[in-house]
Amino acid sequence: MPLDLPPLLAGILFAVAWVGHTCIWVALMNFLFGCPIPKLFLKSWRWVTAALLFSFPLLLLVAEARPVLAYLAVCLTFGGVVFPAITLYRRSRKLPAEVAITDTKSFDFWKTLGPPCLGDGTLRAATRLPGNDIYKFDITTMTVTLPNIPAAWDGLTLLLVSDTHFYGTPGRCWWDAVFDELAALPTPDVVLLGGDYVDTDAHIEWVAALFGRLKWNKAGFAILGNHDILHRPERVRDGLRAAGYEVLGNSWQEVTIRGEQCVVIGHEGPWFKPPPDLSDAPTGVFRLCLSHTPDNLYWGVRNGIDLMLGGHTHGGGVVFPVVGPIFTPSKFGRRFDLNAYKKDGTLMVLSRGLSGKEPVRFRCPPQAVRIVLRTGSPDAS
């Protein structure tokens, strides 16, 4: 540090400033990854961010310059005040009163299937890093209680599956095991797919083959995510339709479920445009929205969405003790790394998703979510 300080204090200040430096640049990266920016730029920016993070000590070589001193002061503020305050706040968060996790069934398919799980993806070696949860799988059941759920829907079940990122790793046998467990669940009334199905063109054929194994009592709906836009999205949509799903895109449909009218909306923005236009959609009925990114929550509030379902952030993917996740691809940084959020009249439920282009998960296993709707006051549930 530029000041003449005892070595121990100087070392502590240096570490705090480096944390603040990391916070600033990772926050910017999170924001950019939540925007409709070309992937080539984002991939390059990720390497730029890594270089900036590890080059922080070089700033000390020019620490007498006023702009550098000002920046170091900002870093100290972020590292010593902002980051701890946000971490404490995040640790205090709870699920909305409307949501209760009633059961989580966990699997570890590496233990039963072994090396065939590796598949042939280019990053398959990373899956064997100590502590990597990529071959685990959770089915989480949530009870959602809302006063505006029609009485006839009491007990209605939804299955949310998102972010499969098919690209070869995990291998097909792992996916077969996952979909075997999903198909063995009590048949849901509605299946909802949240996007990001593929990371190579060659794996588009898996879409119909795997998702076609899921059954429902009323309907299946699907949207696309930001990764799908890079891999022949119309072919991905065709695969979903071949599996029996209504592919919503950025549109809405009026649907009757158990004799009750509702509006089911798809939102693939900001990557697919324009956003849904609800100006002609019926009012006074339940509005269910399937959105790939949770960043659309505020759009949902403005448009009277009752229940929004999504994925995209993978729960952060890598979750550190105490601190939580660092990288979450959202304009709002780490805000949406929990299972559910409530904003005004809109409740949002998220899935951590099933995989990722980089098959690395720590303390954040892949997840599908089964939602059981209950009518009435959450306080009485």
PDB file of N, CA, C and O in Angstrom, residues 260-326:
ATOM      1  N   GLU A 260     -60.965 -23.532 -15.382  1.00  0.00           N
ATOM      2  CA  GLU A 260     -60.642 -22.136 -15.108  1.00  0.00           C
ATOM      3  C   GLU A 260     -59.764 -21.559 -16.222  1.00  0.00           C
ATOM      4  O   GLU A 260     -58.789 -22.188 -16.639  1.00  0.00           O
ATOM      5  N   GLN A 261     -60.119 -20.364 -16.666  1.00  0.00           N
ATOM      6  CA  GLN A 261     -59.320 -19.700 -17.686  1.00  0.00           C
ATOM      7  C   GLN A 261     -58.054 -19.107 -17.069  1.00  0.00           C
ATOM      8  O   GLN A 261     -58.068 -18.613 -15.931  1.00  0.00           O
ATOM      9  N   CYS A 262     -56.977 -19.151 -17.815  1.00  0.00           N
ATOM     10  CA  CYS A 262     -55.748 -18.474 -17.413  1.00  0.00           C
ATOM     11  C   CYS A 262     -54.980 -18.074 -18.668  1.00  0.00           C
ATOM     12  O   CYS A 262     -55.281 -18.544 -19.778  1.00  0.00           O
ATOM     13  N   VAL A 263     -54.016 -17.206 -18.474  1.00  0.00           N
ATOM     14  CA  VAL A 263     -53.147 -16.793 -19.571  1.00  0.00           C
ATOM     15  C   VAL A 263     -51.752 -17.338 -19.283  1.00  0.00           C
ATOM     16  O   VAL A 263     -51.186 -17.096 -18.208  1.00  0.00           O
ATOM     17  N   VAL A 264     -51.200 -18.101 -20.225  1.00  0.00           N
ATOM     18  CA  VAL A 264     -49.843 -18.630 -20.107  1.00  0.00           C
ATOM     19  C   VAL A 264     -48.956 -17.840 -21.071  1.00  0.00           C
ATOM     20  O   VAL A 264     -49.249 -17.770 -22.268  1.00  0.00           O
ATOM     21  N   ILE A 265     -47.895 -17.262 -20.539  1.00  0.00           N
ATOM     22  CA  ILE A 265     -47.061 -16.325 -21.296  1.00  0.00           C
ATOM     23  C   ILE A 265     -45.643 -16.858 -21.385  1.00  0.00           C
ATOM     24  O   ILE A 265     -45.108 -17.401 -20.415  1.00  0.00           O
ATOM     25  N   GLY A 266     -45.029 -16.690 -22.530  1.00  0.00           N
ATOM     26  CA  GLY A 266     -43.610 -16.978 -22.695  1.00  0.00           C
ATOM     27  C   GLY A 266     -42.826 -15.688 -22.842  1.00  0.00           C
ATOM     28  O   GLY A 266     -43.290 -14.743 -23.492  1.00  0.00           O
ATOM     29  N   HIS A 267     -41.660 -15.639 -22.217  1.00  0.00           N
ATOM     30  CA  HIS A 267     -40.792 -14.449 -22.334  1.00  0.00           C
ATOM     31  C   HIS A 267     -39.359 -14.929 -22.548  1.00  0.00           C
ATOM     32  O   HIS A 267     -38.717 -15.427 -21.631  1.00  0.00           O
ATOM     33  N   GLU A 268     -38.870 -14.780 -23.776  1.00  0.00           N
ATOM     34  CA  GLU A 268     -37.515 -15.183 -24.134  1.00  0.00           C
ATOM     35  C   GLU A 268     -36.545 -14.004 -24.184  1.00  0.00           C
ATOM     36  O   GLU A 268     -35.406 -14.152 -24.617  1.00  0.00           O
ATOM     37  N   GLY A 269     -37.006 -12.846 -23.750  1.00  0.00           N
ATOM     38  CA  GLY A 269     -36.158 -11.666 -23.762  1.00  0.00           C
ATOM     39  C   GLY A 269     -35.127 -11.703 -22.653  1.00  0.00           C
ATOM     40  O   GLY A 269     -35.269 -12.441 -21.691  1.00  0.00           O
ATOM     41  N   PRO A 270     -34.069 -10.919 -22.803  1.00  0.00           N
ATOM     42  CA  PRO A 270     -33.876  -9.899 -23.838  1.00  0.00           C
ATOM     43  C   PRO A 270     -33.223 -10.411 -25.122  1.00  0.00           C
ATOM     44  O   PRO A 270     -32.948  -9.613 -26.025  1.00  0.00           O
ATOM     45  N   TRP A 271     -33.008 -11.717 -25.228  1.00  0.00           N
ATOM     46  CA  TRP A 271     -32.276 -12.234 -26.393  1.00  0.00           C
ATOM     47  C   TRP A 271     -33.158 -12.379 -27.620  1.00  0.00           C
ATOM     48  O   TRP A 271     -32.700 -12.138 -28.734  1.00  0.00           O
ATOM     49  N   PHE A 272     -34.382 -12.776 -27.442  1.00  0.00           N
ATOM     50  CA  PHE A 272     -35.339 -12.817 -28.540  1.00  0.00           C
ATOM     51  C   PHE A 272     -36.299 -11.645 -28.366  1.00  0.00           C
ATOM     52  O   PHE A 272     -36.823 -11.418 -27.271  1.00  0.00           O
ATOM     53  N   LYS A 273     -36.528 -10.915 -29.424  1.00  0.00           N
ATOM     54  CA  LYS A 273     -37.355  -9.713 -29.367  1.00  0.00           C
ATOM     55  C   LYS A 273     -38.443  -9.775 -30.433  1.00  0.00           C
ATOM     56  O   LYS A 273     -38.330 -10.524 -31.404  1.00  0.00           O
ATOM     57  N   PRO A 274     -39.514  -8.978 -30.264  1.00  0.00           N
ATOM     58  CA  PRO A 274     -39.831  -8.082 -29.152  1.00  0.00           C
ATOM     59  C   PRO A 274     -40.395  -8.859 -27.963  1.00  0.00           C
ATOM     60  O   PRO A 274     -40.765 -10.021 -28.102  1.00  0.00           O
ATOM     61  N   PRO A 275     -40.469  -8.222 -26.794  1.00  0.00           N
ATOM     62  CA  PRO A 275     -41.051  -8.898 -25.637  1.00  0.00           C
ATOM     63  C   PRO A 275     -42.535  -9.148 -25.844  1.00  0.00           C
ATOM     64  O   PRO A 275     -43.148  -8.578 -26.753  1.00  0.00           O
ATOM     65  N   PRO A 276     -43.140  -9.990 -25.023  1.00  0.00           N
ATOM     66  CA  PRO A 276     -44.565 -10.286 -25.186  1.00  0.00           C
ATOM     67  C   PRO A 276     -45.420  -9.021 -25.086  1.00  0.00           C
ATOM     68  O   PRO A 276     -45.160  -8.142 -24.261  1.00  0.00           O
ATOM     69  N   ASP A 277     -46.418  -8.964 -25.920  1.00  0.00           N
ATOM     70  CA  ASP A 277     -47.379  -7.860 -25.896  1.00  0.00           C
ATOM     71  C   ASP A 277     -48.673  -8.386 -25.283  1.00  0.00           C
ATOM     72  O   ASP A 277     -49.371  -9.207 -25.885  1.00  0.00           O
ATOM     73  N   LEU A 278     -48.980  -7.924 -24.086  1.00  0.00           N
ATOM     74  CA  LEU A 278     -50.164  -8.410 -23.378  1.00  0.00           C
ATOM     75  C   LEU A 278     -51.330  -7.438 -23.462  1.00  0.00           C
ATOM     76  O   LEU A 278     -52.302  -7.570 -22.709  1.00  0.00           O
ATOM     77  N   SER A 279     -51.260  -6.489 -24.383  1.00  0.00           N
ATOM     78  CA  SER A 279     -52.301  -5.462 -24.454  1.00  0.00           C
ATOM     79  C   SER A 279     -53.671  -6.064 -24.750  1.00  0.00           C
ATOM     80  O   SER A 279     -54.694  -5.504 -24.318  1.00  0.00           O
ATOM     81  N   ASP A 280     -53.716  -7.172 -25.474  1.00  0.00           N
ATOM     82  CA  ASP A 280     -55.002  -7.798 -25.795  1.00  0.00           C
ATOM     83  C   ASP A 280     -55.283  -9.029 -24.941  1.00  0.00           C
ATOM     84  O   ASP A 280     -56.277  -9.725 -25.170  1.00  0.00           O
ATOM     85  N   ALA A 281     -54.408  -9.333 -23.989  1.00  0.00           N
ATOM     86  CA  ALA A 281     -54.600 -10.528 -23.156  1.00  0.00           C
ATOM     87  C   ALA A 281     -55.738 -10.293 -22.162  1.00  0.00           C
ATOM     88  O   ALA A 281     -55.937  -9.176 -21.675  1.00  0.00           O
ATOM     89  N   PRO A 282     -56.512 -11.342 -21.860  1.00  0.00           N
ATOM     90  CA  PRO A 282     -57.612 -11.194 -20.895  1.00  0.00           C
ATOM     91  C   PRO A 282     -57.107 -10.715 -19.547  1.00  0.00           C
ATOM     92  O   PRO A 282     -55.989 -11.061 -19.117  1.00  0.00           O
ATOM     93  N   THR A 283     -57.877  -9.924 -18.884  1.00  0.00           N
ATOM     94  CA  THR A 283     -57.563  -9.465 -17.539  1.00  0.00           C
ATOM     95  C   THR A 283     -58.497 -10.150 -16.553  1.00  0.00           C
ATOM     96  O   THR A 283     -59.522 -10.719 -16.927  1.00  0.00           O
ATOM     97  N   GLY A 284     -58.113 -10.106 -15.296  1.00  0.00           N
ATOM     98  CA  GLY A 284     -58.957 -10.703 -14.275  1.00  0.00           C
ATOM     99  C   GLY A 284     -58.835 -12.208 -14.176  1.00  0.00           C
ATOM    100  O   GLY A 284     -59.608 -12.845 -13.454  1.00  0.00           O
ATOM    101  N   VAL A 285     -57.865 -12.792 -14.907  1.00  0.00           N
ATOM    102  CA  VAL A 285     -57.611 -14.229 -14.820  1.00  0.00           C
ATOM    103  C   VAL A 285     -56.167 -14.434 -14.395  1.00  0.00           C
ATOM    104  O   VAL A 285     -55.329 -13.523 -14.483  1.00  0.00           O
ATOM    105  N   PHE A 286     -55.853 -15.628 -13.931  1.00  0.00           N
ATOM    106  CA  PHE A 286     -54.505 -15.940 -13.464  1.00  0.00           C
ATOM    107  C   PHE A 286     -53.522 -15.847 -14.626  1.00  0.00           C
ATOM    108  O   PHE A 286     -53.780 -16.363 -15.720  1.00  0.00           O
ATOM    109  N   ARG A 287     -52.376 -15.204 -14.368  1.00  0.00           N
ATOM    110  CA  ARG A 287     -51.339 -15.064 -15.391  1.00  0.00           C
ATOM    111  C   ARG A 287     -50.094 -15.829 -14.947  1.00  0.00           C
ATOM    112  O   ARG A 287     -49.477 -15.495 -13.932  1.00  0.00           O
ATOM    113  N   LEU A 288     -49.735 -16.837 -15.725  1.00  0.00           N
ATOM    114  CA  LEU A 288     -48.563 -17.672 -15.480  1.00  0.00           C
ATOM    115  C   LEU A 288     -47.550 -17.387 -16.569  1.00  0.00           C
ATOM    116  O   LEU A 288     -47.855 -17.504 -17.760  1.00  0.00           O
ATOM    117  N   CYS A 289     -46.343 -16.999 -16.187  1.00  0.00           N
ATOM    118  CA  CYS A 289     -45.309 -16.631 -17.158  1.00  0.00           C
ATOM    119  C   CYS A 289     -44.107 -17.544 -17.027  1.00  0.00           C
ATOM    120  O   CYS A 289     -43.616 -17.797 -15.920  1.00  0.00           O
ATOM    121  N   LEU A 290     -43.614 -18.011 -18.162  1.00  0.00           N
ATOM    122  CA  LEU A 290     -42.390 -18.795 -18.248  1.00  0.00           C
ATOM    123  C   LEU A 290     -41.324 -17.894 -18.845  1.00  0.00           C
ATOM    124  O   LEU A 290     -41.407 -17.495 -20.006  1.00  0.00           O
ATOM    125  N   SER A 291     -40.336 -17.519 -18.024  1.00  0.00           N
ATOM    126  CA  SER A 291     -39.290 -16.598 -18.449  1.00  0.00           C
ATOM    127  C   SER A 291     -37.941 -17.261 -18.254  1.00  0.00           C
ATOM    128  O   SER A 291     -37.658 -17.788 -17.172  1.00  0.00           O
ATOM    129  N   HIS A 292     -37.075 -17.189 -19.268  1.00  0.00           N
ATOM    130  CA  HIS A 292     -35.771 -17.836 -19.103  1.00  0.00           C
ATOM    131  C   HIS A 292     -34.970 -17.167 -17.995  1.00  0.00           C
ATOM    132  O   HIS A 292     -34.422 -17.845 -17.126  1.00  0.00           O
ATOM    133  N   THR A 293     -34.889 -15.849 -18.006  1.00  0.00           N
ATOM    134  CA  THR A 293     -34.082 -15.147 -17.019  1.00  0.00           C
ATOM    135  C   THR A 293     -34.946 -14.530 -15.932  1.00  0.00           C
ATOM    136  O   THR A 293     -36.015 -13.975 -16.218  1.00  0.00           O
ATOM    137  N   PRO A 294     -34.491 -14.553 -14.687  1.00  0.00           N
ATOM    138  CA  PRO A 294     -35.237 -13.878 -13.622  1.00  0.00           C
ATOM    139  C   PRO A 294     -35.190 -12.360 -13.734  1.00  0.00           C
ATOM    140  O   PRO A 294     -35.950 -11.673 -13.045  1.00  0.00           O
ATOM    141  N   ASP A 295     -34.324 -11.832 -14.580  1.00  0.00           N
ATOM    142  CA  ASP A 295     -34.269 -10.387 -14.752  1.00  0.00           C
ATOM    143  C   ASP A 295     -35.594  -9.811 -15.236  1.00  0.00           C
ATOM    144  O   ASP A 295     -35.838  -8.607 -15.112  1.00  0.00           O
ATOM    145  N   ASN A 296     -36.467 -10.662 -15.784  1.00  0.00           N
ATOM    146  CA  ASN A 296     -37.765 -10.196 -16.277  1.00  0.00           C
ATOM    147  C   ASN A 296     -38.805 -10.073 -15.172  1.00  0.00           C
ATOM    148  O   ASN A 296     -39.970  -9.777 -15.460  1.00  0.00           O
ATOM    149  N   LEU A 297     -38.400 -10.285 -13.910  1.00  0.00           N
ATOM    150  CA  LEU A 297     -39.357 -10.182 -12.808  1.00  0.00           C
ATOM    151  C   LEU A 297     -40.052  -8.816 -12.800  1.00  0.00           C
ATOM    152  O   LEU A 297     -41.272  -8.727 -12.601  1.00  0.00           O
ATOM    153  N   TYR A 298     -39.311  -7.749 -13.032  1.00  0.00           N
ATOM    154  CA  TYR A 298     -39.891  -6.415 -12.931  1.00  0.00           C
ATOM    155  C   TYR A 298     -40.845  -6.147 -14.097  1.00  0.00           C
ATOM    156  O   TYR A 298     -41.829  -5.424 -13.940  1.00  0.00           O
ATOM    157  N   TRP A 299     -40.557  -6.738 -15.249  1.00  0.00           N
ATOM    158  CA  TRP A 299     -41.523  -6.715 -16.356  1.00  0.00           C
ATOM    159  C   TRP A 299     -42.789  -7.442 -15.913  1.00  0.00           C
ATOM    160  O   TRP A 299     -43.909  -6.989 -16.200  1.00  0.00           O
ATOM    161  N   GLY A 300     -42.629  -8.557 -15.218  1.00  0.00           N
ATOM    162  CA  GLY A 300     -43.781  -9.316 -14.750  1.00  0.00           C
ATOM    163  C   GLY A 300     -44.643  -8.516 -13.790  1.00  0.00           C
ATOM    164  O   GLY A 300     -45.886  -8.577 -13.849  1.00  0.00           O
ATOM    165  N   VAL A 301     -43.998  -7.762 -12.906  1.00  0.00           N
ATOM    166  CA  VAL A 301     -44.755  -6.924 -11.973  1.00  0.00           C
ATOM    167  C   VAL A 301     -45.577  -5.896 -12.745  1.00  0.00           C
ATOM    168  O   VAL A 301     -46.766  -5.682 -12.468  1.00  0.00           O
ATOM    169  N   ARG A 302     -44.958  -5.253 -13.725  1.00  0.00           N
ATOM    170  CA  ARG A 302     -45.661  -4.221 -14.509  1.00  0.00           C
ATOM    171  C   ARG A 302     -46.818  -4.802 -15.305  1.00  0.00           C
ATOM    172  O   ARG A 302     -47.774  -4.085 -15.632  1.00  0.00           O
ATOM    173  N   ASN A 303     -46.742  -6.082 -15.638  1.00  0.00           N
ATOM    174  CA  ASN A 303     -47.755  -6.690 -16.498  1.00  0.00           C
ATOM    175  C   ASN A 303     -48.695  -7.627 -15.743  1.00  0.00           C
ATOM    176  O   ASN A 303     -49.377  -8.446 -16.362  1.00  0.00           O
ATOM    177  N   GLY A 304     -48.716  -7.516 -14.436  1.00  0.00           N
ATOM    178  CA  GLY A 304     -49.703  -8.244 -13.657  1.00  0.00           C
ATOM    179  C   GLY A 304     -49.534  -9.745 -13.654  1.00  0.00           C
ATOM    180  O   GLY A 304     -50.519 -10.486 -13.556  1.00  0.00           O
ATOM    181  N   ILE A 305     -48.281 -10.227 -13.737  1.00  0.00           N
ATOM    182  CA  ILE A 305     -48.042 -11.668 -13.691  1.00  0.00           C
ATOM    183  C   ILE A 305     -48.239 -12.160 -12.255  1.00  0.00           C
ATOM    184  O   ILE A 305     -47.714 -11.569 -11.311  1.00  0.00           O
ATOM    185  N   ASP A 306     -48.979 -13.238 -12.103  1.00  0.00           N
ATOM    186  CA  ASP A 306     -49.191 -13.816 -10.778  1.00  0.00           C
ATOM    187  C   ASP A 306     -48.044 -14.736 -10.377  1.00  0.00           C
ATOM    188  O   ASP A 306     -47.559 -14.681  -9.248  1.00  0.00           O
ATOM    189  N   LEU A 307     -47.627 -15.612 -11.306  1.00  0.00           N
ATOM    190  CA  LEU A 307     -46.575 -16.588 -11.016  1.00  0.00           C
ATOM    191  C   LEU A 307     -45.635 -16.650 -12.208  1.00  0.00           C
ATOM    192  O   LEU A 307     -46.069 -16.894 -13.343  1.00  0.00           O
ATOM    193  N   MET A 308     -44.353 -16.424 -11.960  1.00  0.00           N
ATOM    194  CA  MET A 308     -43.328 -16.480 -12.998  1.00  0.00           C
ATOM    195  C   MET A 308     -42.363 -17.610 -12.658  1.00  0.00           C
ATOM    196  O   MET A 308     -41.968 -17.766 -11.500  1.00  0.00           O
ATOM    197  N   LEU A 309     -42.001 -18.388 -13.669  1.00  0.00           N
ATOM    198  CA  LEU A 309     -41.089 -19.512 -13.490  1.00  0.00           C
ATOM    199  C   LEU A 309     -39.895 -19.334 -14.414  1.00  0.00           C
ATOM    200  O   LEU A 309     -40.053 -18.896 -15.561  1.00  0.00           O
ATOM    201  N   GLY A 310     -38.692 -19.680 -13.942  1.00  0.00           N
ATOM    202  CA  GLY A 310     -37.523 -19.498 -14.787  1.00  0.00           C
ATOM    203  C   GLY A 310     -36.304 -20.228 -14.285  1.00  0.00           C
ATOM    204  O   GLY A 310     -36.363 -21.086 -13.398  1.00  0.00           O
ATOM    205  N   GLY A 311     -35.152 -19.862 -14.866  1.00  0.00           N
ATOM    206  CA  GLY A 311     -33.878 -20.503 -14.539  1.00  0.00           C
ATOM    207  C   GLY A 311     -32.737 -19.551 -14.831  1.00  0.00           C
ATOM    208  O   GLY A 311     -32.640 -18.477 -14.278  1.00  0.00           O
ATOM    209  N   HIS A 312     -31.841 -19.943 -15.727  1.00  0.00           N
ATOM    210  CA  HIS A 312     -30.765 -19.128 -16.292  1.00  0.00           C
ATOM    211  C   HIS A 312     -29.564 -18.918 -15.369  1.00  0.00           C
ATOM    212  O   HIS A 312     -28.420 -19.041 -15.807  1.00  0.00           O
ATOM    213  N   THR A 313     -29.769 -18.592 -14.098  1.00  0.00           N
ATOM    214  CA  THR A 313     -28.636 -18.256 -13.234  1.00  0.00           C
ATOM    215  C   THR A 313     -27.982 -19.480 -12.615  1.00  0.00           C
ATOM    216  O   THR A 313     -26.920 -19.369 -11.986  1.00  0.00           O
ATOM    217  N   HIS A 314     -28.589 -20.665 -12.740  1.00  0.00           N
ATOM    218  CA  HIS A 314     -28.033 -21.920 -12.216  1.00  0.00           C
ATOM    219  C   HIS A 314     -27.806 -21.880 -10.704  1.00  0.00           C
ATOM    220  O   HIS A 314     -26.983 -22.641 -10.180  1.00  0.00           O
ATOM    221  N   GLY A 315     -28.497 -20.979 -10.021  1.00  0.00           N
ATOM    222  CA  GLY A 315     -28.263 -20.842  -8.584  1.00  0.00           C
ATOM    223  C   GLY A 315     -26.875 -20.327  -8.253  1.00  0.00           C
ATOM    224  O   GLY A 315     -26.438 -20.375  -7.105  1.00  0.00           O
ATOM    225  N   GLY A 316     -26.194 -19.827  -9.258  1.00  0.00           N
ATOM    226  CA  GLY A 316     -24.814 -19.374  -9.083  1.00  0.00           C
ATOM    227  C   GLY A 316     -23.786 -20.410  -9.494  1.00  0.00           C
ATOM    228  O   GLY A 316     -22.639 -20.072  -9.771  1.00  0.00           O
ATOM    229  N   GLY A 317     -24.186 -21.692  -9.522  1.00  0.00           N
ATOM    230  CA  GLY A 317     -23.291 -22.738  -9.991  1.00  0.00           C
ATOM    231  C   GLY A 317     -22.209 -23.131  -9.007  1.00  0.00           C
ATOM    232  O   GLY A 317     -22.095 -24.284  -8.621  1.00  0.00           O
ATOM    233  N   VAL A 318     -21.394 -22.173  -8.622  1.00  0.00           N
ATOM    234  CA  VAL A 318     -20.333 -22.388  -7.633  1.00  0.00           C
ATOM    235  C   VAL A 318     -20.683 -21.543  -6.416  1.00  0.00           C
ATOM    236  O   VAL A 318     -20.693 -20.309  -6.491  1.00  0.00           O
ATOM    237  N   VAL A 319     -20.997 -22.200  -5.301  1.00  0.00           N
ATOM    238  CA  VAL A 319     -21.472 -21.506  -4.106  1.00  0.00           C
ATOM    239  C   VAL A 319     -20.437 -21.680  -2.993  1.00  0.00           C
ATOM    240  O   VAL A 319     -20.199 -22.798  -2.520  1.00  0.00           O
ATOM    241  N   PHE A 320     -19.834 -20.591  -2.585  1.00  0.00           N
ATOM    242  CA  PHE A 320     -18.818 -20.623  -1.534  1.00  0.00           C
ATOM    243  C   PHE A 320     -19.478 -20.585  -0.155  1.00  0.00           C
ATOM    244  O   PHE A 320     -20.535 -19.969   0.013  1.00  0.00           O
ATOM    245  N   PRO A 321     -18.866 -21.232   0.819  1.00  0.00           N
ATOM    246  CA  PRO A 321     -19.400 -21.109   2.184  1.00  0.00           C
ATOM    247  C   PRO A 321     -19.461 -19.640   2.614  1.00  0.00           C
ATOM    248  O   PRO A 321     -18.570 -18.856   2.290  1.00  0.00           O
ATOM    249  N   VAL A 322     -20.515 -19.287   3.321  1.00  0.00           N
ATOM    250  CA  VAL A 322     -20.750 -17.940   3.862  1.00  0.00           C
ATOM    251  C   VAL A 322     -20.995 -16.922   2.749  1.00  0.00           C
ATOM    252  O   VAL A 322     -22.042 -16.260   2.707  1.00  0.00           O
ATOM    253  N   VAL A 323     -20.060 -16.803   1.818  1.00  0.00           N
ATOM    254  CA  VAL A 323     -20.148 -15.773   0.783  1.00  0.00           C
ATOM    255  C   VAL A 323     -21.269 -16.052  -0.205  1.00  0.00           C
ATOM    256  O   VAL A 323     -21.978 -15.151  -0.649  1.00  0.00           O
ATOM    257  N   GLY A 324     -21.472 -17.330  -0.582  1.00  0.00           N
ATOM    258  CA  GLY A 324     -22.456 -17.677  -1.599  1.00  0.00           C
ATOM    259  C   GLY A 324     -21.843 -17.651  -2.985  1.00  0.00           C
ATOM    260  O   GLY A 324     -20.619 -17.664  -3.145  1.00  0.00           O
ATOM    261  N   PRO A 325     -22.661 -17.566  -4.018  1.00  0.00           N
ATOM    262  CA  PRO A 325     -22.135 -17.549  -5.386  1.00  0.00           C
ATOM    263  C   PRO A 325     -21.494 -16.210  -5.710  1.00  0.00           C
ATOM    264  O   PRO A 325     -21.791 -15.192  -5.093  1.00  0.00           O
ATOM    265  N   ILE A 326     -20.604 -16.231  -6.689  1.00  0.00           N
ATOM    266  CA  ILE A 326     -19.947 -15.013  -7.148  1.00  0.00           C
ATOM    267  C   ILE A 326     -20.430 -14.640  -8.548  1.00  0.00           C
ATOM    268  O   ILE A 326     -20.845 -13.516  -8.790  1.00  0.00           O
TER     269      ILE A 326
END
